[in-house]
Amino acid sequence: MNSREYASRVQWQGSSWRLRVVEQRLADGKTVERGVIDHPGSVLIVPLAGEQVLMLSQYRLALDEWILELPAGTRERDEPWLACAQRELREETGYQASEWAELGHVWPAPGLTNEVMAVYLAQDLSPAPLPGDADEEIEVRPMALEELVGMALDGRLRDAKSVLGIVRTASWLSR
Amino acid sequence: MNSREYASRVQWQGSSWRLRVVEQRLADGKTVERGVIDHPGSVLIVPLAGEQVLMLSQYRLALDEWILELPAGTRERDEPWLACAQRELREETGYQASEWAELGHVWPAPGLTNEVMAVYLAQDLSPAPLPGDADEEIEVRPMALEELVGMALDGRLRDAKSVLGIVRTASWLSR
């Protein structure tokens, strides 16, 4: 139930998010069914070691494709945002960071989901692996920040959250 | 059915996208259920008039909130990408553009959906309104590109696709 008091029902409940179907009343009195993904939130991490960013090559089931992206992950129930980022960094890259800076909270896809994504720059890295999720296939790919900025701006970097993380990092470092 | 031959079923079919539930087999032989949003694709438009960008303030049902974002919209079945961008620009801002530049194709949320979003810079604007969708509530908000670049980088702009569109536009104009 939102501020406009639309009725809704849970159509599917997954392990991390659910589909809710909302009966939205329009100005002309008609109703339409709209799908909304209820999401617990997520984190995006830019792990920076000198001038190298630890990017991932990751298999994405929705695309049936390996894509180049920054480490990211879904928040567990009631997990604090920074703790989530610290856990995901260790699971996905095998590193921990002792310097963290927050680069904002963003909406990855507000037409589809209420997901909020917290963005972090992680520096001063040292090895501290945690076991990854059984359903994730990931390879770490260190790349130069400068090259990534070029790719983010000219279109070669196709993952939208990674474009955002890279340009905010470059801006933060130049302050 | 993807390249790994996972079984899947359609769990919900909406007017523009559907939820498919995939039985994913893990390396240890167990299976997990994963939700995937099948999406027809979308467009993002940066309408630039001189140094002003036509931003929108739009009510988003998933967030139950009005947010600041660039014009964007979902592709209709088999609609060419540029035609979709031209239609959405007229519906959402009331303007048409005679100069179009493509700024890449991106994935807004590859952990959730196979949605591909085509990004366009639209210039040389003139009035040419089309009726908007009945379920959309939108107000046009012209803003200076320079201010938007600052907001995209320092975290004030919270819509991820808009951050991407704004920084790619600034980069394209500076070439």
Short mmCIF file of C-alpha atoms in Angstrom, two decimals:
data_model
loop_
_atom_site.label_atom_id
_atom_site.label_comp_id
_atom_site.label_asym_id
_atom_site.label_seq_id
_atom_site.Cartn_x
_atom_site.Cartn_y
_atom_site.Cartn_z
CA MET A 1 0.00 0.00 0.00
CA ASN A 2 1.64 3.29 -1.06
CA SER A 3 0.64 6.90 -0.37
CA ARG A 4 -2.05 6.66 -3.06
CA GLU A 5 -3.54 3.56 -1.45
CA TYR A 6 -3.24 1.32 -4.48
CA ALA A 7 -4.02 -2.33 -3.75
CA SER A 8 -1.24 -4.83 -4.43
CA ARG A 9 -0.49 -8.55 -4.13
CA VAL A 10 2.75 -10.53 -3.97
CA GLN A 11 2.96 -12.48 -7.23
CA TRP A 12 6.32 -14.21 -6.65
CA GLN A 13 8.77 -14.33 -3.74
CA GLY A 14 12.39 -15.09 -4.57
CA SER A 15 15.34 -15.54 -2.24
CA SER A 16 16.37 -11.87 -2.44
CA TRP A 17 13.51 -9.95 -4.08
CA ARG A 18 9.81 -10.31 -4.85
CA LEU A 19 7.37 -9.28 -7.58
CA ARG A 20 4.38 -7.29 -6.38
CA VAL A 21 1.53 -6.51 -8.78
CA VAL A 22 -0.17 -3.16 -8.15
CA GLU A 23 -3.65 -2.15 -9.32
CA GLN A 24 -3.02 1.48 -10.28
CA ARG A 25 -6.04 3.80 -10.64
CA LEU A 26 -5.67 6.30 -13.48
CA ALA A 27 -7.08 9.83 -13.66
CA ASP A 28 -9.88 8.61 -15.97
CA GLY A 29 -11.01 6.04 -13.36
CA LYS A 30 -9.64 3.00 -15.21
CA THR A 31 -7.23 0.65 -13.46
CA VAL A 32 -4.06 -0.90 -14.88
CA GLU A 33 -1.86 -3.68 -13.49
CA ARG A 34 1.77 -2.70 -12.93
CA GLY A 35 4.61 -4.93 -11.76
CA VAL A 36 6.97 -3.63 -9.07
CA ILE A 37 10.09 -5.42 -7.82
CA ASP A 38 10.47 -5.07 -4.04
CA HIS A 39 14.19 -5.14 -3.40
CA PRO A 40 16.23 -5.08 -0.14
CA GLY A 41 18.89 -2.76 -1.59
CA SER A 42 22.36 -3.36 -2.93
CA VAL A 43 25.93 -2.06 -2.90
CA LEU A 44 28.42 -1.12 -5.61
CA ILE A 45 32.13 -1.11 -4.78
CA VAL A 46 35.04 0.51 -6.65
CA PRO A 47 38.11 -1.35 -5.31
CA LEU A 48 41.11 0.82 -6.14
CA ALA A 49 44.75 -0.33 -5.73
CA GLY A 50 47.01 2.49 -6.89
CA GLU A 51 45.74 3.25 -10.38
CA GLN A 52 44.17 -0.17 -10.90
CA VAL A 53 40.49 -1.00 -10.36
CA LEU A 54 39.52 -4.60 -9.57
CA MET A 55 36.84 -5.14 -12.21
CA LEU A 56 34.95 -8.43 -12.60
CA SER A 57 34.07 -10.56 -15.55
CA GLN A 58 30.81 -12.14 -14.36
CA TYR A 59 28.27 -14.53 -15.89
CA ARG A 60 24.83 -12.90 -15.82
CA LEU A 61 21.91 -15.30 -16.08
CA ALA A 62 19.45 -12.65 -17.31
CA LEU A 63 21.72 -11.85 -20.27
CA ASP A 64 23.18 -15.37 -20.63
CA GLU A 65 26.49 -13.58 -21.10
CA TRP A 66 29.78 -12.72 -19.29
CA ILE A 67 29.98 -8.98 -18.72
CA LEU A 68 32.57 -6.52 -17.41
CA GLU A 69 31.40 -4.80 -14.23
CA LEU A 70 32.36 -3.54 -10.79
CA PRO A 71 31.82 -5.73 -7.71
CA ALA A 72 28.26 -5.40 -6.41
CA GLY A 73 25.77 -7.39 -4.43
CA THR A 74 22.43 -7.56 -2.70
CA ARG A 75 21.96 -6.60 0.91
CA GLU A 76 20.92 -9.34 3.32
CA ARG A 77 17.96 -8.70 5.60
CA ASP A 78 18.76 -5.75 7.92
CA GLU A 79 22.45 -5.83 6.93
CA PRO A 80 24.12 -2.39 7.33
CA TRP A 81 25.14 -0.92 3.96
CA LEU A 82 28.86 -0.67 4.67
CA ALA A 83 29.01 -4.18 6.18
CA CYS A 84 27.35 -5.47 3.00
CA ALA A 85 29.93 -3.69 0.83
CA GLN A 86 32.77 -5.09 2.95
CA ARG A 87 31.39 -8.64 2.71
CA GLU A 88 30.74 -8.45 -1.04
CA LEU A 89 34.24 -7.09 -1.72
CA ARG A 90 35.83 -10.05 0.09
CA GLU A 91 33.50 -12.60 -1.53
CA GLU A 92 33.88 -11.31 -5.06
CA THR A 93 37.51 -10.15 -5.19
CA GLY A 94 39.21 -11.85 -2.22
CA TYR A 95 40.36 -8.48 -0.85
CA GLN A 96 39.42 -6.27 2.08
CA ALA A 97 39.88 -2.50 2.22
CA SER A 98 40.78 -0.28 5.17
CA GLU A 99 39.74 3.04 3.55
CA TRP A 100 36.11 3.50 2.55
CA ALA A 101 34.39 6.56 1.04
CA GLU A 102 30.67 6.76 0.23
CA LEU A 103 29.85 8.08 -3.25
CA GLY A 104 26.08 8.35 -2.88
CA HIS A 105 22.92 6.26 -2.99
CA VAL A 106 21.29 5.76 -6.40
CA TRP A 107 18.29 4.11 -8.06
CA PRO A 108 19.48 1.62 -10.72
CA ALA A 109 16.04 1.09 -12.33
CA PRO A 110 13.25 3.17 -10.74
CA GLY A 111 10.73 2.24 -13.45
CA LEU A 112 10.98 -1.38 -12.34
CA THR A 113 12.15 -1.58 -8.74
CA ASN A 114 12.53 0.32 -5.46
CA GLU A 115 16.13 -0.95 -5.25
CA VAL A 116 18.50 1.58 -3.69
CA MET A 117 22.20 1.04 -4.42
CA ALA A 118 24.90 2.48 -2.12
CA VAL A 119 28.14 3.31 -3.93
CA TYR A 120 31.55 2.99 -2.21
CA LEU A 121 35.16 3.66 -3.10
CA ALA A 122 37.38 1.08 -1.34
CA GLN A 123 41.13 1.69 -0.98
CA ASP A 124 44.17 0.28 0.86
CA LEU A 125 43.44 -3.32 -0.19
CA SER A 126 44.85 -6.49 1.36
CA PRO A 127 44.02 -10.17 0.78
CA ALA A 128 41.12 -11.53 2.92
CA PRO A 129 39.00 -13.93 0.85
CA LEU A 130 35.53 -15.14 1.83
CA PRO A 131 33.71 -17.97 -0.01
CA GLY A 132 31.55 -16.57 -2.85
CA ASP A 133 27.90 -17.39 -3.50
CA ALA A 134 27.42 -20.85 -5.04
CA ASP A 135 25.34 -19.41 -7.89
CA GLU A 136 27.89 -16.78 -8.97
CA GLU A 137 30.62 -17.21 -11.58
CA ILE A 138 33.21 -14.47 -11.31
CA GLU A 139 36.76 -13.69 -12.48
CA VAL A 140 38.71 -10.66 -11.20
CA ARG A 141 40.14 -8.38 -13.91
CA PRO A 142 42.39 -5.52 -12.72
CA MET A 143 42.20 -2.56 -15.15
CA ALA A 144 43.62 0.96 -15.19
CA LEU A 145 41.21 3.61 -13.88
CA GLU A 146 42.14 5.96 -16.71
CA GLU A 147 41.21 3.37 -19.35
CA LEU A 148 37.93 2.65 -17.54
CA VAL A 149 37.02 6.36 -17.50
CA GLY A 150 37.52 6.41 -21.27
CA MET A 151 35.35 3.29 -21.67
CA ALA A 152 32.64 4.70 -19.39
CA LEU A 153 32.39 7.88 -21.43
CA ASP A 154 32.74 6.52 -24.99
CA GLY A 155 30.26 3.66 -24.61
CA ARG A 156 32.56 0.64 -24.37
CA LEU A 157 31.60 0.06 -20.73
CA ARG A 158 28.03 -1.20 -21.00
CA ASP A 159 27.11 -1.87 -17.36
CA ALA A 160 25.34 1.30 -16.21
CA LYS A 161 26.20 1.05 -12.48
CA SER A 162 29.89 0.58 -13.38
CA VAL A 163 29.85 3.72 -15.54
CA LEU A 164 28.46 5.60 -12.54
CA GLY A 165 30.98 4.14 -10.09
CA ILE A 166 33.96 4.85 -12.33
CA VAL A 167 33.10 8.48 -13.13
CA ARG A 168 32.26 9.30 -9.50
CA THR A 169 35.58 7.76 -8.40
CA ALA A 170 37.57 9.81 -10.91
CA SER A 171 35.74 12.95 -9.78
CA TRP A 172 36.26 12.15 -6.07
CA LEU A 173 40.02 11.57 -6.59
CA SER A 174 40.41 14.85 -8.48
CA ARG A 175 38.95 16.96 -5.64
CA MET B 1 16.18 -21.75 -22.50
CA ASN B 2 19.65 -20.19 -22.43
CA SER B 3 23.02 -21.57 -23.57
CA ARG B 4 23.21 -23.67 -20.39
CA GLU B 5 19.81 -25.21 -21.05
CA TYR B 6 18.21 -24.15 -17.78
CA ALA B 7 14.46 -24.79 -17.63
CA SER B 8 12.27 -21.74 -17.07
CA ARG B 9 8.60 -20.78 -16.79
CA VAL B 10 6.74 -17.48 -17.23
CA GLN B 11 5.49 -16.49 -13.76
CA TRP B 12 3.81 -13.18 -14.67
CA GLN B 13 3.19 -11.35 -17.94
CA GLY B 14 2.74 -7.59 -17.75
CA SER B 15 1.96 -5.12 -20.49
CA SER B 16 5.63 -4.35 -21.19
CA TRP B 17 7.74 -6.98 -19.40
CA ARG B 18 7.38 -10.42 -17.84
CA LEU B 19 8.86 -12.36 -14.93
CA ARG B 20 10.45 -15.66 -15.86
CA VAL B 21 11.60 -18.07 -13.13
CA VAL B 22 14.68 -20.10 -14.04
CA GLU B 23 15.79 -23.37 -12.39
CA GLN B 24 19.55 -22.84 -12.30
CA ARG B 25 21.79 -25.91 -11.76
CA LEU B 26 24.82 -25.20 -9.58
CA ALA B 27 28.25 -26.82 -9.79
CA ASP B 28 27.40 -29.03 -6.78
CA GLY B 29 24.34 -30.44 -8.56
CA LYS B 30 21.78 -28.49 -6.49
CA THR B 31 19.23 -26.28 -8.22
CA VAL B 32 18.14 -22.79 -7.22
CA GLU B 33 15.20 -20.70 -8.45
CA ARG B 34 16.18 -17.34 -9.91
CA GLY B 35 13.86 -14.62 -11.20
CA VAL B 36 14.67 -12.92 -14.50
CA ILE B 37 12.79 -9.95 -15.99
CA ASP B 38 12.37 -10.34 -19.76
CA HIS B 39 12.32 -6.80 -21.11
CA PRO B 40 11.79 -5.45 -24.67
CA GLY B 41 14.46 -2.74 -24.26
CA SER B 42 14.26 0.97 -23.58
CA VAL B 43 15.65 4.34 -24.54
CA LEU B 44 17.21 7.24 -22.64
CA ILE B 45 17.18 10.71 -24.17
CA VAL B 46 19.26 13.79 -23.28
CA PRO B 47 17.27 16.69 -24.84
CA LEU B 48 19.69 19.62 -25.07
CA ALA B 49 18.60 23.17 -25.97
CA GLY B 50 21.69 25.36 -25.87
CA GLU B 51 23.10 24.75 -22.40
CA GLN B 52 19.78 23.57 -20.94
CA VAL B 53 18.72 19.94 -20.54
CA LEU B 54 15.01 19.11 -20.41
CA MET B 55 14.91 17.04 -17.24
CA LEU B 56 11.71 15.52 -15.85
CA SER B 57 10.18 15.38 -12.44
CA GLN B 58 8.28 12.08 -12.61
CA TYR B 59 6.16 10.07 -10.18
CA ARG B 60 7.62 6.55 -9.86
CA LEU B 61 5.20 3.93 -8.56
CA ALA B 62 7.97 1.55 -7.39
CA LEU B 63 9.43 4.29 -5.16
CA ASP B 64 6.11 6.06 -4.43
CA GLU B 65 8.07 9.25 -5.00
CA TRP B 66 8.67 12.05 -7.55
CA ILE B 67 12.23 11.86 -8.86
CA LEU B 68 14.46 13.96 -11.11
CA GLU B 69 15.45 12.07 -14.26
CA LEU B 70 16.02 12.26 -18.00
CA PRO B 71 13.24 11.32 -20.43
CA ALA B 72 13.18 7.56 -21.03
CA GLY B 73 10.74 4.89 -22.05
CA THR B 74 10.11 1.30 -22.99
CA ARG B 75 10.31 0.08 -26.56
CA GLU B 76 7.11 -1.17 -28.14
CA ARG B 77 7.17 -4.56 -29.84
CA ASP B 78 9.62 -4.45 -32.80
CA GLU B 79 9.86 -0.64 -32.57
CA PRO B 80 13.20 0.64 -33.95
CA TRP B 81 15.35 2.17 -31.19
CA LEU B 82 15.60 5.66 -32.68
CA ALA B 83 11.86 5.79 -33.50
CA CYS B 84 11.18 4.87 -29.88
CA ALA B 85 13.45 7.68 -28.64
CA GLN B 86 11.75 10.17 -30.98
CA ARG B 87 8.27 9.11 -29.79
CA GLU B 88 9.21 9.20 -26.09
CA LEU B 89 10.80 12.64 -26.41
CA ARG B 90 7.60 14.07 -27.91
CA GLU B 91 5.34 12.29 -25.39
CA GLU B 92 7.34 13.25 -22.32
CA THR B 93 8.62 16.74 -23.16
CA GLY B 94 6.41 17.95 -26.03
CA TYR B 95 9.49 18.56 -28.21
CA GLN B 96 11.02 16.92 -31.26
CA ALA B 97 14.70 17.05 -32.21
CA SER B 98 16.31 17.20 -35.64
CA GLU B 99 19.84 16.23 -34.51
CA TRP B 100 20.37 12.83 -32.92
CA ALA B 101 23.60 11.21 -31.70
CA GLU B 102 23.81 7.73 -30.20
CA LEU B 103 25.80 7.49 -26.96
CA GLY B 104 25.85 3.71 -26.58
CA HIS B 105 23.71 0.79 -25.44
CA VAL B 106 23.85 -0.11 -21.75
CA TRP B 107 22.46 -2.60 -19.22
CA PRO B 108 20.60 -0.75 -16.43
CA ALA B 109 20.29 -3.77 -14.10
CA PRO B 110 21.90 -6.96 -15.46
CA GLY B 111 21.45 -8.84 -12.17
CA LEU B 112 17.68 -8.52 -12.59
CA THR B 113 16.81 -8.05 -16.24
CA ASN B 114 18.01 -8.46 -19.83
CA GLU B 115 16.87 -4.88 -20.52
CA VAL B 116 19.10 -3.05 -22.99
CA MET B 117 18.87 0.76 -22.94
CA ALA B 118 19.90 2.84 -25.96
CA VAL B 119 21.19 6.32 -25.05
CA TYR B 120 20.66 9.35 -27.30
CA LEU B 121 21.63 12.99 -27.32
CA ALA B 122 18.83 15.01 -28.96
CA GLN B 123 19.49 18.57 -30.19
CA ASP B 124 17.86 21.28 -32.30
CA LEU B 125 14.52 21.05 -30.46
CA SER B 126 11.15 22.38 -31.63
CA PRO B 127 7.63 21.95 -30.21
CA ALA B 128 5.77 18.80 -31.41
CA PRO B 129 3.75 17.31 -28.55
CA LEU B 130 2.25 13.82 -28.55
CA PRO B 131 -0.22 12.59 -25.88
CA GLY B 132 1.64 10.90 -22.99
CA ASP B 133 0.83 7.51 -21.45
CA ALA B 134 -2.24 7.62 -19.22
CA ASP B 135 -0.34 6.03 -16.33
CA GLU B 136 2.54 8.53 -16.33
CA GLU B 137 2.74 11.74 -14.27
CA ILE B 138 5.46 14.02 -15.58
CA GLU B 139 6.60 17.65 -15.33
CA VAL B 140 9.36 19.09 -17.54
CA ARG B 141 12.22 20.84 -15.65
CA PRO B 142 14.86 22.59 -17.80
CA MET B 143 18.22 22.65 -15.99
CA ALA B 144 21.74 23.78 -16.90
CA LEU B 145 23.97 20.95 -18.19
CA GLU B 146 26.89 22.23 -16.11
CA GLU B 147 24.85 22.04 -12.90
CA LEU B 148 23.66 18.54 -13.82
CA VAL B 149 27.24 17.35 -14.39
CA GLY B 150 28.08 18.55 -10.87
CA MET B 151 25.02 16.76 -9.46
CA ALA B 152 25.84 13.55 -11.38
CA LEU B 153 29.36 13.45 -9.96
CA ASP B 154 28.78 14.58 -6.36
CA GLY B 155 25.80 12.30 -5.67
CA ARG B 156 22.88 14.73 -5.78
CA LEU B 157 21.54 13.14 -8.98
CA ARG B 158 20.23 9.79 -7.75
CA ASP B 159 18.80 8.26 -10.94
CA ALA B 160 21.62 6.06 -12.29
CA LYS B 161 20.64 6.21 -15.99
CA SER B 162 20.50 10.02 -15.79
CA VAL B 163 24.00 10.17 -14.31
CA LEU B 164 25.19 8.08 -17.26
CA GLY B 165 23.36 10.19 -19.87
CA ILE B 166 24.62 13.48 -18.44
CA VAL B 167 28.31 12.52 -18.18
CA ARG B 168 28.33 10.94 -21.67
CA THR B 169 26.71 14.09 -23.09
CA ALA B 170 29.32 16.36 -21.48
CA SER B 171 32.08 14.12 -22.81
CA TRP B 172 30.58 13.98 -26.32
CA LEU B 173 30.24 17.79 -26.46
CA SER B 174 33.88 18.29 -25.36
CA ARG B 175 35.34 16.13 -28.17
#
